[in-house]
XYZ file of C-alpha atoms in Angstrom:
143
model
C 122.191 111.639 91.280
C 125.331 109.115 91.204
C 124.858 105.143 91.466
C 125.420 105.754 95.670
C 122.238 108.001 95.723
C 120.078 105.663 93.774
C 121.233 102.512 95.746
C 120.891 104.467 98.917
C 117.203 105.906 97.977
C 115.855 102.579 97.068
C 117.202 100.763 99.952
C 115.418 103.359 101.970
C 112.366 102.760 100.177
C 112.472 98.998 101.041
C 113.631 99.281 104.322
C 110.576 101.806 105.098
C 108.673 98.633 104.561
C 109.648 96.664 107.244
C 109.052 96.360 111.380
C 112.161 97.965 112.269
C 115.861 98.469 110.990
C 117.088 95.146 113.064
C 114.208 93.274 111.343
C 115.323 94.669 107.487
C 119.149 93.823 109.267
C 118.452 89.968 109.408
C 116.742 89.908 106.043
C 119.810 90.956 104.702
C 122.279 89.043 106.610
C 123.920 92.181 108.263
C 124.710 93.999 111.092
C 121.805 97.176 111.985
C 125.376 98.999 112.231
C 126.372 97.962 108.934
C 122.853 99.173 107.535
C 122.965 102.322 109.281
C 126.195 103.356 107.530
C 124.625 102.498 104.335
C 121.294 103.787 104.669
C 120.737 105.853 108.017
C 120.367 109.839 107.842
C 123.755 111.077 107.557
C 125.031 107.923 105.658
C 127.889 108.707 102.870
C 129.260 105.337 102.882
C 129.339 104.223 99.288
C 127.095 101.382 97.921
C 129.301 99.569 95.948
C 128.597 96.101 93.869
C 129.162 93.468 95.813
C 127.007 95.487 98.880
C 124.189 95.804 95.864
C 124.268 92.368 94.496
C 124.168 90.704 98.167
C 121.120 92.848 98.415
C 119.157 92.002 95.797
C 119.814 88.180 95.999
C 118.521 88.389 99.647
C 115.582 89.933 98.894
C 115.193 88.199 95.486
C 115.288 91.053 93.179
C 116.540 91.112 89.519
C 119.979 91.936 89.286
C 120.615 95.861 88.938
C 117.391 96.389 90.427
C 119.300 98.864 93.244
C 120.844 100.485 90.168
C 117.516 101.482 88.779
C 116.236 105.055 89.636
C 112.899 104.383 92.235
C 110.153 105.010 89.891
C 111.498 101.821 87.567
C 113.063 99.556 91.224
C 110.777 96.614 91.317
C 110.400 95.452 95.102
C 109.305 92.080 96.258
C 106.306 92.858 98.394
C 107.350 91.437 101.722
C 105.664 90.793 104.836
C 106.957 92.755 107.919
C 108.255 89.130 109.162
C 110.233 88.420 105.757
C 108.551 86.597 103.855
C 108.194 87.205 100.372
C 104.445 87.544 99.673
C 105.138 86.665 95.913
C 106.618 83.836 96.198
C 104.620 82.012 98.920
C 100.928 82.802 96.547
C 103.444 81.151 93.684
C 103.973 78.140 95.973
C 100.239 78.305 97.069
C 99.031 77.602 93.243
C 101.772 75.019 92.499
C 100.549 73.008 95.596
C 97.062 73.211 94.597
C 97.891 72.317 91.283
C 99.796 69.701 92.085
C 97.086 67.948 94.634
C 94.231 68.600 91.661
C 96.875 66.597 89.445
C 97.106 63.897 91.542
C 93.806 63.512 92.548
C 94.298 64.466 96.367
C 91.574 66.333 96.754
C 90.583 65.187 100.260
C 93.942 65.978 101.887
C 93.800 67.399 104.886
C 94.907 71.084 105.416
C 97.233 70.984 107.655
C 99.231 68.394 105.124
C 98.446 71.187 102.600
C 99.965 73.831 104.342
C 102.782 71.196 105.069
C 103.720 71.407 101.401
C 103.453 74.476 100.803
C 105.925 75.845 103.583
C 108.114 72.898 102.472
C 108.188 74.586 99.179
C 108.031 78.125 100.261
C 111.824 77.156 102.343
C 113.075 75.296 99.084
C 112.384 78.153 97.011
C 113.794 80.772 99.145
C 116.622 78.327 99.672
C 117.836 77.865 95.905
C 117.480 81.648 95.570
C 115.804 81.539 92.498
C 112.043 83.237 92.179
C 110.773 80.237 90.669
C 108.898 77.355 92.510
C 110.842 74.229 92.979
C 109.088 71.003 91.549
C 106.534 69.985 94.092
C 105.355 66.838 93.215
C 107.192 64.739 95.219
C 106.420 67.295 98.511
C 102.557 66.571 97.458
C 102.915 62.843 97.209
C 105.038 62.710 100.172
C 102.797 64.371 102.643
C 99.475 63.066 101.078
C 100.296 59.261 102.576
């Protein structure tokens, strides 16, 4: 099995765990056409690096991760809309951390859940798995 086939298998894998093909298409910021080349049932179009990295920074998996043969591929788990089920529970404690260190235990939920999509987008948006600082989103909303 060359690098190609591995890519190939585990982007099948992930892409089995979507809605559809257009959904996994938008996740990845390319064209269904383009994914069908890569990953559709007659597909011989090689994988290369730049394909794979642009992959796994989309869906927020450690570089190489394609490279990796499935049994070892680490995949985010994702909800069939996108979002990345990981990192919203890690945004989920850090709020409620955050409102137990300031005190803000009466806040209302919907000001809660304010925060924490505020920090879900932020995190997604640096492109790094780790929760941005939310202090400021929990003192912020709490007025």
């Amino acid at each position: 099995m060359d690098i190609n086939d591995i890519r190939r298998t585990n982007l099948r894998r992930i892409a089995s765990k979507y809605k559809s093909r257009a959904a996994f298409a938008r996740v990845l910021d390319r064209s269904e056409q383009q994914l069908y080349y890569l990953i559709g049932p007659s597909a011989d179009k090689p994988i290369g690096d730049r394909v794979a990295r642009h992959v796994e920074n989309r869906l927020d998996l450690s570089r190489g991760t394609l490279d990796l043969l499935q049994e070892t591929a680490k995949t985010p788990a994702v909800a069939s809309d996108g979002v990345n089920l990981e990192v919203l529970q890690d945004c989920i404690v850090a709020v409620e951390a955050e409102i137990d260190s300031q005190q803000l235990e009466d806040i209302p939920a919907t000001r809660k859940a304010q925060a924490i999509a505020l920090a879900y987008s932020a995190t997604i948006a640096s492109g790094k798995s780790q929760v941005v600082s939310v202090d400021f989103i929990v003192r912020t909303l709490a007025r």
